Coordinates of C-alpha atoms in Angstrom, one line a residue:
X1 CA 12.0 166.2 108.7
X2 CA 8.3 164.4 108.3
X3 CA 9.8 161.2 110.2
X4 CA 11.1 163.4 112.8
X5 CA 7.5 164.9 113.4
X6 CA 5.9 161.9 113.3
X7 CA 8.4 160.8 115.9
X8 CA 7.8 163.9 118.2
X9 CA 4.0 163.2 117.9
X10 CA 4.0 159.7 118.8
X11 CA 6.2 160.5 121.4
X12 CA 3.4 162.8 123.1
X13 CA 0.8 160.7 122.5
X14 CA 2.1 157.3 123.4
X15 CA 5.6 157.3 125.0
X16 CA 5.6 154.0 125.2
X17 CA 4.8 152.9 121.4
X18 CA 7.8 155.9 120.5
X19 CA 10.6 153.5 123.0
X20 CA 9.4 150.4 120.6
X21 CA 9.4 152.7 117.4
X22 CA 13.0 153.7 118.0
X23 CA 14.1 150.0 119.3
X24 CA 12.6 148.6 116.4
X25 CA 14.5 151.6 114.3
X26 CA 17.9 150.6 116.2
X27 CA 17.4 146.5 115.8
X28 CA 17.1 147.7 111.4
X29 CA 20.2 149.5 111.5
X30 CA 22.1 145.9 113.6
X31 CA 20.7 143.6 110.7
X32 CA 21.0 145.6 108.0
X33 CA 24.9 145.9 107.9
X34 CA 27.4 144.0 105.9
X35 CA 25.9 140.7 104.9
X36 CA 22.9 142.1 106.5
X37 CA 22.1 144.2 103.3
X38 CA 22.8 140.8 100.7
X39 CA 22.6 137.4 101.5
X40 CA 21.6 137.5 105.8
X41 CA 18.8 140.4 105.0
X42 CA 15.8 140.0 107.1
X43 CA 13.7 142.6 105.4
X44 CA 14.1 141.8 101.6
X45 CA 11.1 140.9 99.9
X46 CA 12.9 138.0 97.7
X47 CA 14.3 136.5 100.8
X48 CA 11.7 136.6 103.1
X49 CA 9.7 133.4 103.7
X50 CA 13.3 131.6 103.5
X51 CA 13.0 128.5 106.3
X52 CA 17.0 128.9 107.1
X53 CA 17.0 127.6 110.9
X54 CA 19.6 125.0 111.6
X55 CA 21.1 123.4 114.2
X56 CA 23.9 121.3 115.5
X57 CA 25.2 118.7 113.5
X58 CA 23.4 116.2 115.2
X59 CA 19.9 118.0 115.1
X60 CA 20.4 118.4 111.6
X61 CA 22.0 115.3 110.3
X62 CA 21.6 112.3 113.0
X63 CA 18.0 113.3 113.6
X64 CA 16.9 113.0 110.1
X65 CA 19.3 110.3 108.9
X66 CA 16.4 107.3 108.5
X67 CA 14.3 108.7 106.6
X68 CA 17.3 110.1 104.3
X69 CA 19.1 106.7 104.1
X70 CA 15.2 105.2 103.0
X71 CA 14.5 107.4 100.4
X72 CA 18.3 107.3 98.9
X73 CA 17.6 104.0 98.9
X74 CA 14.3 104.0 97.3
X75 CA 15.8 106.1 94.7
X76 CA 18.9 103.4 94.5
X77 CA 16.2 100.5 93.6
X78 CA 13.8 102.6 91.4
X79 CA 15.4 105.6 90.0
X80 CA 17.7 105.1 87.1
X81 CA 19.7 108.2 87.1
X82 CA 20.5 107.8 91.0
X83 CA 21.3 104.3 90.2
X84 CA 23.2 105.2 87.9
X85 CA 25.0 107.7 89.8
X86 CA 26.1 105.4 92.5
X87 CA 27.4 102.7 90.1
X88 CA 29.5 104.9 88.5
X89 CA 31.4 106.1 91.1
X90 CA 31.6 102.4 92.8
X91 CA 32.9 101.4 89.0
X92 CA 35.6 104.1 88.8
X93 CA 36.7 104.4 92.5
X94 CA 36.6 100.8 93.3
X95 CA 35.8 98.8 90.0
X96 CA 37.9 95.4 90.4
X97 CA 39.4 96.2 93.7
X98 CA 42.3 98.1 95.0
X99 CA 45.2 96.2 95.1
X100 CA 48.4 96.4 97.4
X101 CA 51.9 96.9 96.7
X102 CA 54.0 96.7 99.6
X103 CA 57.0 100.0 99.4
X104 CA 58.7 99.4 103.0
X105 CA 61.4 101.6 103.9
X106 CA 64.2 99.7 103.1
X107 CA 67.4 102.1 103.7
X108 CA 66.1 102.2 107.7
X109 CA 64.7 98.8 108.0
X110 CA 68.6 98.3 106.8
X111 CA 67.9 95.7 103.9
X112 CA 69.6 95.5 100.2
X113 CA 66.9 96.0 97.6
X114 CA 67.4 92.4 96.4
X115 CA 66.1 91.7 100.2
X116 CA 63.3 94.4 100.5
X117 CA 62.1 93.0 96.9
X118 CA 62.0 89.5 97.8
X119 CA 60.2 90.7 101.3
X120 CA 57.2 92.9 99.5
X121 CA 56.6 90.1 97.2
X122 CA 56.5 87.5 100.1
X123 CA 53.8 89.6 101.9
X124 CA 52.1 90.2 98.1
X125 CA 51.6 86.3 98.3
X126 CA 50.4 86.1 101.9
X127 CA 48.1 89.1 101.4
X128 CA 46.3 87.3 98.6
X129 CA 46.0 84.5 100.7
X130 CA 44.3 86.1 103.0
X131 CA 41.8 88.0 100.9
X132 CA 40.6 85.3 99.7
X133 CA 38.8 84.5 102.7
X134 CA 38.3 87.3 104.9
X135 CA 34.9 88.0 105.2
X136 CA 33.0 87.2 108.4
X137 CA 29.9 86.0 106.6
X138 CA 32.1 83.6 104.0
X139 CA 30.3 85.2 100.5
X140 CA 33.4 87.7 99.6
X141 CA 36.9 88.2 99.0
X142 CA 38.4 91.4 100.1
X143 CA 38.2 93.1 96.7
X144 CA 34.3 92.5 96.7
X145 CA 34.0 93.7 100.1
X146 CA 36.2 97.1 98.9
X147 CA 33.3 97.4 96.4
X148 CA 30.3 97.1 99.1
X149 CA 31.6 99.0 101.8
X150 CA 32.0 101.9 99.8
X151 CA 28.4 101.5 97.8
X152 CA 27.4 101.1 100.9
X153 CA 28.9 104.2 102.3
X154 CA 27.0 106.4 99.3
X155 CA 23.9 104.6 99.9
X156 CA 23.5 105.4 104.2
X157 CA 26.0 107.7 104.3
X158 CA 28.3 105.7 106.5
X159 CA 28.9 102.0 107.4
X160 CA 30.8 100.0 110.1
X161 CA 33.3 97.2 109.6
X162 CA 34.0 94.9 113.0
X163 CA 37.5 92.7 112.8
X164 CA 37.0 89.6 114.6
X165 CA 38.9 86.5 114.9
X166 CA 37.6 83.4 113.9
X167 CA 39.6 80.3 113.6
X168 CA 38.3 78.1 110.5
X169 CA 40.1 75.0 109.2
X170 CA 43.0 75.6 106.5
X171 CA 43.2 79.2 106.5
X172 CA 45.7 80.2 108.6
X173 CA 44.5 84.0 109.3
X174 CA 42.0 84.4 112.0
X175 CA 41.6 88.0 110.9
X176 CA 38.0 88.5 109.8
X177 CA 35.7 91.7 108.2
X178 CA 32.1 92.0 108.9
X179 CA 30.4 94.6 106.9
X180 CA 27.5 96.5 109.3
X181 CA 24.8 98.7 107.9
X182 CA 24.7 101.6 109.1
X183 CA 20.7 101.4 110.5
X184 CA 22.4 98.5 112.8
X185 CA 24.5 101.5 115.0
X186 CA 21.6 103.0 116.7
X187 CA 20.8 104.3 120.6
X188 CA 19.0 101.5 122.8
X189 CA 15.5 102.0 123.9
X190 CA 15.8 103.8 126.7
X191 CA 19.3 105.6 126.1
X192 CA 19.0 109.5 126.8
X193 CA 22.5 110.2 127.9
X194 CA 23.8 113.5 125.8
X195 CA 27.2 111.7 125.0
X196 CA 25.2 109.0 123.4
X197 CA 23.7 109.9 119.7
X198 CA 23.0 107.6 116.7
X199 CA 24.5 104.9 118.5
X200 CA 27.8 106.7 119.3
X201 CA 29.1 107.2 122.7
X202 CA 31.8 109.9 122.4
X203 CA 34.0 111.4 125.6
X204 CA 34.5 115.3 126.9
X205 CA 36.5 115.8 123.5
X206 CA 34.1 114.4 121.2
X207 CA 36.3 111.1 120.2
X208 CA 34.0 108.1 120.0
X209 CA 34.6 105.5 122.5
X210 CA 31.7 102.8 121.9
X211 CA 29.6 102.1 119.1
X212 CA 25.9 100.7 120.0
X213 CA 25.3 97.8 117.4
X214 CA 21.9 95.8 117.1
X215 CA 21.9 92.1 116.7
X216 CA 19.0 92.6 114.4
X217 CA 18.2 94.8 111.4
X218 CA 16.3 97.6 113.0
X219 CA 13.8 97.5 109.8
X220 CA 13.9 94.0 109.7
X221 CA 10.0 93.0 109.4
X222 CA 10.6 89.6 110.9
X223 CA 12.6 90.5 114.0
X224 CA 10.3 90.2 117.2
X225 CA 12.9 91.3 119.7
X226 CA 16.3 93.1 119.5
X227 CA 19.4 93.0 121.8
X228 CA 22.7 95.9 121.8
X229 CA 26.4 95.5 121.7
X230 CA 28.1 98.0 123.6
X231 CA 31.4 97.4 121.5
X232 CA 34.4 99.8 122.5
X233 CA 36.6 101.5 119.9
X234 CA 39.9 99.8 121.0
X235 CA 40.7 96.8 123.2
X236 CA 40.5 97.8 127.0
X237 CA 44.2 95.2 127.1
X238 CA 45.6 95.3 123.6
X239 CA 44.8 98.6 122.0
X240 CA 43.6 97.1 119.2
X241 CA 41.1 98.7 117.1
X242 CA 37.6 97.0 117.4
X243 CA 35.2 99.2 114.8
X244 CA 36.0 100.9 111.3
X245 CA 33.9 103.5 110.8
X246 CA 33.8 104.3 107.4
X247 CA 31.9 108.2 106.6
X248 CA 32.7 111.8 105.4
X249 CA 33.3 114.8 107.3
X250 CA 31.2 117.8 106.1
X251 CA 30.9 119.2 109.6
X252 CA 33.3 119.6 112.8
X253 CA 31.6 117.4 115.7
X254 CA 29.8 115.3 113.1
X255 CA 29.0 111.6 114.5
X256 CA 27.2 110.5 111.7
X257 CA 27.5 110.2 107.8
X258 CA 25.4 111.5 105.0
X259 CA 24.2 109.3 102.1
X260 CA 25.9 111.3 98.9
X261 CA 22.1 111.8 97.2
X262 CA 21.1 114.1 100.5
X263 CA 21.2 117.1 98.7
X264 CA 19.6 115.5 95.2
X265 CA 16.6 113.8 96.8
X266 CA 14.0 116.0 95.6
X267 CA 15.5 116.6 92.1
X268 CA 15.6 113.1 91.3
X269 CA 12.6 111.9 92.5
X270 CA 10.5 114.5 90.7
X271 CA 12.7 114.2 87.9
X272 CA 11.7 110.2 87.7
X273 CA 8.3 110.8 88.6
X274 CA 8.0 113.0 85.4
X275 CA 10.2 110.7 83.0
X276 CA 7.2 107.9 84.4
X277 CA 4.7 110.0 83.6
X278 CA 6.0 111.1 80.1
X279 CA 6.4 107.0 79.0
X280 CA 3.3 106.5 80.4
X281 CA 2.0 109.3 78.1
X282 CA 4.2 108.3 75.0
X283 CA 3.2 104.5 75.6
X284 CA -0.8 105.7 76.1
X285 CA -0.3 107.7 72.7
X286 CA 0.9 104.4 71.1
X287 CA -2.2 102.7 71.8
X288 CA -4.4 103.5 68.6
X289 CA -7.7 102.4 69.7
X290 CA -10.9 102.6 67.8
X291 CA -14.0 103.3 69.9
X292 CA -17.3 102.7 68.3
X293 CA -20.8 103.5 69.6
X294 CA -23.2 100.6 68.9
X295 CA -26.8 99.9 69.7
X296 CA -26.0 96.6 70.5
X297 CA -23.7 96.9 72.8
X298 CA -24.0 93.1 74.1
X299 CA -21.7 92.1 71.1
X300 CA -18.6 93.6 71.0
X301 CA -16.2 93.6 68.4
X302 CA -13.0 93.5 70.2
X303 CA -11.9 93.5 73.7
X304 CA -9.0 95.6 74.5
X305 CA -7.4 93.0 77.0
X306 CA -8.1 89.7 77.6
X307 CA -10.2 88.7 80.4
X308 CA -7.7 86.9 82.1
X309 CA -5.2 89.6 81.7
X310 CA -7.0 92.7 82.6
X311 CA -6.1 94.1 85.7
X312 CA -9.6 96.0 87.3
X313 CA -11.9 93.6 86.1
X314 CA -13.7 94.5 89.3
X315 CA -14.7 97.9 87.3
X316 CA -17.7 97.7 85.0
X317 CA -16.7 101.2 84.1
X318 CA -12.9 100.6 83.5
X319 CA -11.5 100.2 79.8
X320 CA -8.5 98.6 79.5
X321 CA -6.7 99.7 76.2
X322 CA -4.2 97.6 74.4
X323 CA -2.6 98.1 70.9
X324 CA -4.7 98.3 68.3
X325 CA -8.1 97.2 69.9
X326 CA -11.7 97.6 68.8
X327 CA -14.1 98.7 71.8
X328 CA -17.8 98.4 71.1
X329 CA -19.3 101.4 73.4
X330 CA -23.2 101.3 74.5
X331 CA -26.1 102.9 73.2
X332 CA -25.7 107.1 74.3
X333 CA -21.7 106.8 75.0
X334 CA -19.1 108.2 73.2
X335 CA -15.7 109.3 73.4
X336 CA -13.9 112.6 73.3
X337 CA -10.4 112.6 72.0
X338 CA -7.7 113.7 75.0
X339 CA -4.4 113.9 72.5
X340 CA -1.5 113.5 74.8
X341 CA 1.2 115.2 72.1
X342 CA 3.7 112.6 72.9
X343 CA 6.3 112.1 72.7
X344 CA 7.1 115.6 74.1
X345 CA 9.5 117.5 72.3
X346 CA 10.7 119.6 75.4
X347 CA 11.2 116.4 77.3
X348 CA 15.2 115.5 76.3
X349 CA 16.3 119.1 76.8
X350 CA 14.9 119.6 80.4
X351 CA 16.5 116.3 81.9
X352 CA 19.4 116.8 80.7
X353 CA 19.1 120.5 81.9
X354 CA 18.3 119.2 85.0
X355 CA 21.0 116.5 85.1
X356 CA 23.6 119.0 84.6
X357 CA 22.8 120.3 88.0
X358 CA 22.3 116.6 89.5
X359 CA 26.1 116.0 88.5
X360 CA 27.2 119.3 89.9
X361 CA 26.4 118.2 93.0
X362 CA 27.6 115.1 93.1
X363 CA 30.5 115.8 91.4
X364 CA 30.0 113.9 88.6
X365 CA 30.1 115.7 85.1
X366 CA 27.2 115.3 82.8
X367 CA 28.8 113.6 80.3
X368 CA 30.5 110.9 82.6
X369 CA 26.8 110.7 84.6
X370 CA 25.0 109.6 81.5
X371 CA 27.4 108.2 79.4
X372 CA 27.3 110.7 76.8
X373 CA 30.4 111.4 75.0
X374 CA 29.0 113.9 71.6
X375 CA 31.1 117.0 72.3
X376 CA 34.6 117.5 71.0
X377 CA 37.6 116.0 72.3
X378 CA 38.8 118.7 74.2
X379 CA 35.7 118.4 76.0
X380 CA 35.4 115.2 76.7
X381 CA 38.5 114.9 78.0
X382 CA 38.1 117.3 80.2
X383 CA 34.8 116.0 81.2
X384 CA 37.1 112.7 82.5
X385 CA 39.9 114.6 84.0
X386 CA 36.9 116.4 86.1
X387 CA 35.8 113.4 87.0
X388 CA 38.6 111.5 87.8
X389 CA 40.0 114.6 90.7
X390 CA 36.8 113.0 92.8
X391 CA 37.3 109.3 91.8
X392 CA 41.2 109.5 92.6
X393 CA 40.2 111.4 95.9
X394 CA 37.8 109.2 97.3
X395 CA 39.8 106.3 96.1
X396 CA 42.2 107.6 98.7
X397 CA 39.5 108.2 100.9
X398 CA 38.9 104.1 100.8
X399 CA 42.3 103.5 100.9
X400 CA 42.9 105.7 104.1
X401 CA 40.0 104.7 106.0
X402 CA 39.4 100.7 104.9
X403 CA 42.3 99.2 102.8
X404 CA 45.3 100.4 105.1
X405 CA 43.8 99.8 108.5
X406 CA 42.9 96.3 107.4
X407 CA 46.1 96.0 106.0
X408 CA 47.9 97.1 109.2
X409 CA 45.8 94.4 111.0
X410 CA 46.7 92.0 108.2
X411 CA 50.6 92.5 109.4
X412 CA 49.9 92.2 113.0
X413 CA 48.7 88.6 112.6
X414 CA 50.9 87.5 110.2
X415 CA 54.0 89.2 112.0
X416 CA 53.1 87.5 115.2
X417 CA 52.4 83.9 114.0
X418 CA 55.8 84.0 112.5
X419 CA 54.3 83.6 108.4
X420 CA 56.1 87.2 107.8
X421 CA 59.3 88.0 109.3
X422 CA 60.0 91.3 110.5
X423 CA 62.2 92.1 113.2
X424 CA 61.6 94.7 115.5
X425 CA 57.9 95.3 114.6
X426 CA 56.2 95.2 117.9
X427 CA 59.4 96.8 119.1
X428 CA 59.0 100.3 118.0
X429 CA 56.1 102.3 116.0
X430 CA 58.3 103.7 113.7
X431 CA 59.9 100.3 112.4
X432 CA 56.3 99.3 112.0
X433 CA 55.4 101.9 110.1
X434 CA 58.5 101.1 108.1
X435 CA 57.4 98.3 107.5
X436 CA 53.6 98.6 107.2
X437 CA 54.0 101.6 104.2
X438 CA 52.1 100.1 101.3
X439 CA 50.8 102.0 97.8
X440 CA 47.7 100.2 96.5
X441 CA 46.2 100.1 92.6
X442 CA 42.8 100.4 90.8
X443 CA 41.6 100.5 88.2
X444 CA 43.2 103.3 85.7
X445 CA 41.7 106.1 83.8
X446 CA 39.9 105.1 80.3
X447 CA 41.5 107.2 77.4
X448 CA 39.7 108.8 74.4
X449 CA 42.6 108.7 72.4
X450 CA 45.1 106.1 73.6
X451 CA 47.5 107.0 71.3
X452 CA 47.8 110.4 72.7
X453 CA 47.9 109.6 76.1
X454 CA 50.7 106.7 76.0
X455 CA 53.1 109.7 73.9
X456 CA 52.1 111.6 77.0
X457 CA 53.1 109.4 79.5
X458 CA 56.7 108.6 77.8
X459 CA 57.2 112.4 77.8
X460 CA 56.3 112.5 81.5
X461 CA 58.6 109.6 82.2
X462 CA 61.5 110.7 80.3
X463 CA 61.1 114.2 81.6
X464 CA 61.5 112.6 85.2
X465 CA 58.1 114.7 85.8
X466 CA 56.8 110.6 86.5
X467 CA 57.9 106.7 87.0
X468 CA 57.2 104.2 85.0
X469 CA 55.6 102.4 87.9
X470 CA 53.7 104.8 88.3
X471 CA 52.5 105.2 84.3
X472 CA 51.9 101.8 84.1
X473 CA 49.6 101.9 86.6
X474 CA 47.4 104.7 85.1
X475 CA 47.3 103.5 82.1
X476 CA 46.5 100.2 82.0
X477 CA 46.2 99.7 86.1
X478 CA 49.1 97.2 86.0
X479 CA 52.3 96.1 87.5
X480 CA 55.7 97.4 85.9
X481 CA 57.6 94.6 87.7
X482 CA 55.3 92.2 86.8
X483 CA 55.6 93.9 83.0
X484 CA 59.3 93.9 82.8
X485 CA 59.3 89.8 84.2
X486 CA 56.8 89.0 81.7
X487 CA 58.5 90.4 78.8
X488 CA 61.6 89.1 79.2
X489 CA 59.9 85.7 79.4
X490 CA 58.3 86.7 76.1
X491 CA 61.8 88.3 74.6
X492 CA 63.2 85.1 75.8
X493 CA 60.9 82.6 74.0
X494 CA 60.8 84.6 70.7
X495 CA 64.8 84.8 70.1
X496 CA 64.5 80.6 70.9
X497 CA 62.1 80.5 68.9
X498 CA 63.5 82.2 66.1
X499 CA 60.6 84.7 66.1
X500 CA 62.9 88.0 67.2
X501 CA 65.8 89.0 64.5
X502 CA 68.7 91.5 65.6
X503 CA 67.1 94.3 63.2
X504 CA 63.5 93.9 64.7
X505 CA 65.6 94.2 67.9
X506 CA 67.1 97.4 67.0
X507 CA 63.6 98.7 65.5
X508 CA 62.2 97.7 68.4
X509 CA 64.5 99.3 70.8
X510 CA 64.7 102.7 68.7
X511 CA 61.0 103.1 68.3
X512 CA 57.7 101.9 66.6
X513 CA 58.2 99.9 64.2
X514 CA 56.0 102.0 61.3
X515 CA 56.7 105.0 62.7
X516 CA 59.8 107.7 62.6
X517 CA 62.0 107.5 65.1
X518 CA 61.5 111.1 67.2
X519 CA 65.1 111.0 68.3

């Protein structure tokens, strides 16, 4: 009744200032609706001040990639839990490199197994071959270059790959891989077409269709001058794909890639700026120095540093401590105690505190970011089976966007120069991709309790929830075929040898020798 008085007042007085009392009154009840009254409020006190504006994914990522790829890599090169970070997921993703097993389609390709077997370990052999000496730049196999590609990838949040062809004495595979960082795909001077951001050219349908790649490091201190490639997607003749682009999506329309640490920056640098300062304060504490005020202050009887060690000798007011020195102090001077109380008893508690949250974002579970195994064995375990859901997918990640297409690639050449025979290849896609499907291996899961986990897997196998091949492979990250071949070599030598009797046979065949037979 008061508000509607007020109104009715105002309204005499100043008609207009009533039309912006009642906009302003209408505007309210628009905003403050549905996520209007929670988490899109304009008028609540605890969210106002909240910088939320945003923009396209190329004003908010492209624009502000170089300074996010320099500081992630400033934290790389000097922050230990970043570091650390990064080189766990390279490890467990990556670690050795991811190796192929060819699985071509052998009931349509219309081969016996004995054919399709002796074919995928034919292209095994010339695959390895290959690898060997595949990179462009002639310093790594293709197992090191897996490894690079994708630290590289968490680093700047993307990288590109080029496949040239480069003849070189005794190889017989002109199919090369050059690694480019991602600073190198960048817009020319000049460039202010709207199709053309962060060194992408993309069409009407947002599909890139040229990268922009600099001859020179863009950062590089040295480099005077700097020329562009304007290097196409595919071969304008032959189709052929001229540029990987290796980065995840977190956006539709996204051209560029995001280094992994984007959302982390801040937390770990202030969190290694305070673990600095607290050794610096624990290492300062450490340093039991004696001052002592003297009236001859010419003689000293100790000098905290050397003189050809100190660091501000410049200083006449500087002391530089060291452990256990004697500083003579001059007539008047003395010394207040400052007592650091280090080492800090809060300090373990709050990084870990805030490492918890660090591995939450990157996906990474505390225990697995820091190495720190103290819970129970339930927990543990399921700190590692956490884990391994994001190193498993973005081992298929790599696989999808680096290891097949250079695989494919791989086939092409070999196919066509007649080192791999398959007919019908170039004839059709789908006998290709008969031909081209391929499973590839890394390296396996670490076990807490190995015992446990090889019962498991023979459960899973005999179940038919699983395959041997398969087990194998997660357990120990090896071949079954290569397995089987080796240990009838070995069963072979021992029962020559006299080594292997029929009983151990039978034990060995019915179970563990040691241990009850479950069956």
């Amino acid at each position: 009744m008061i508000q509607k008085m007020i109104d009715k007042v105002v309204e005499v007085v100043s008609p207009e200032r009533a039309l912006r009392r009642e906009a302003a009154r209408r505007t309210l009840r628009v905003l403050n609706s549905g996520y209007g009254n929670h988490g899109a409020s304009r008028t609540k006190k605890s969210l106002i001040g909240w910088n939320h504006k945003g923009g396209s994914p190329d004003d908010d990522i492209t624009d502000n990639l170089e300074v996010l790829r320099q500081r992630s890599r400033d934290l790389y090169m000097g922050g230990p839990l970043a570091t650390g970070a990064l080189k766990t997921l390279r490890t467990n993703v990556v670690g050795y490199g991811l190796r192929v097993k060819p699985q071509i389609d052998a009931d349509f390709l219309g081969m016996s197994d004995e054919e399709a077997d002796e074919w995928e370990r034919h292209v095994e052999r010339e695959f390895q071959l290959w690898a060997e000496d595949c990179d462009a730049g002639r310093m790594l196999d293709f197992y090191e270059m897996q490894a690079l590609v994708f630290l590289s990838m968490l680093m700047s949040g993307d990288v590109f790959c080029t496949m040239p062809m480069i003849e070189r004495p005794g190889n017989p595979y002109a199919l090369k891989i050059a690694v480019i960082e991602a600073d190198r795909v960048c817009n020319p001077p000049g460039v202010t077409s709207p199709n053309i951001r962060g060194g992408i050219e993309v069409d009407q349908f947002g599909a890139p269709i040229a990268y922009y790649i600099a001859q020179k490091h863009p950062l590089d201190s040295k480099s005077m001058q700097n020329k562009w490639a304007r290097v196409p997607v595919f071969g304008e003749r032959t189709g052929r794909r001229n540029v990987l682009h290796l980065m995840e999506f977190e956006r539709p329309g996204q051209r560029r890639g995001v280094p992994i640490l984007a959302p982390v920056i801040e937390s770990l640098k202030q969190l290694t700026r305070y673990s600095e300062a607290e050794l610096m304060a624990a290492v300062v504490s450490g340093m039991f120095t004696v001052f002592i005020t003297s009236k001859t202050p010419e003689t000293p009887l100790g000098e905290a540093v050397p003189l050809e060690q100190q660091v501000d000798v410049t200083d006449e007011n500087s002391y530089e401590l060291g452990n256990g020195a004697i500083i003579a102090l001059g007539e008047g001077e003395d010394v207040k105690e400052v007592n650091p109380a280090r080492p800090n008893t809060a300090f373990d508690s709050f990084v870990m505190s805030m490492t918890r949250q660090i591995g939450a974002a990157l996906e990474i579970p505390y225990e697995v970011l820091v190495k720190h195994f103290t819970a129970s064995y339930s927990a543990s375990r399921a700190a590692l089976l956490e884990a391994w859901k994001m190193f498993r997918m973005r081992r298929s990640w790599l696989i999808s966007k680096f290891c097949k297409p250079i695989y494919n690639e791989f086939l092409y050449e070999a196919v066509a120069r007649g080192r791999i025979n398959a007919p019908g290849f170039f004839d059709d896609p789908i006998i290709r991709a008969a031909y081209s499907n391929a499973e590839w291996y890394g390296p396996s899961q670490g076990q807490i309790d190995p015992l446990k986990e090889v019962n498991a897997a023979k459960i899973r196998v005999q179940e038919g929830f699983s395959t041997r091949a398969r087990e194998a492979t997660e357990l120990t990250g090896s071949d079954f075929e290569m397995i089987v071949r080796q240990r009838t070599k070995e069963e072979k030598m021992m029962r020559e040898g006299g080594l292997l009797t029929n009983a151990s046979e039978n034990q060995e065949v019915l179970g563990v020798p040691g241990v009850e037979n479950e069956e």
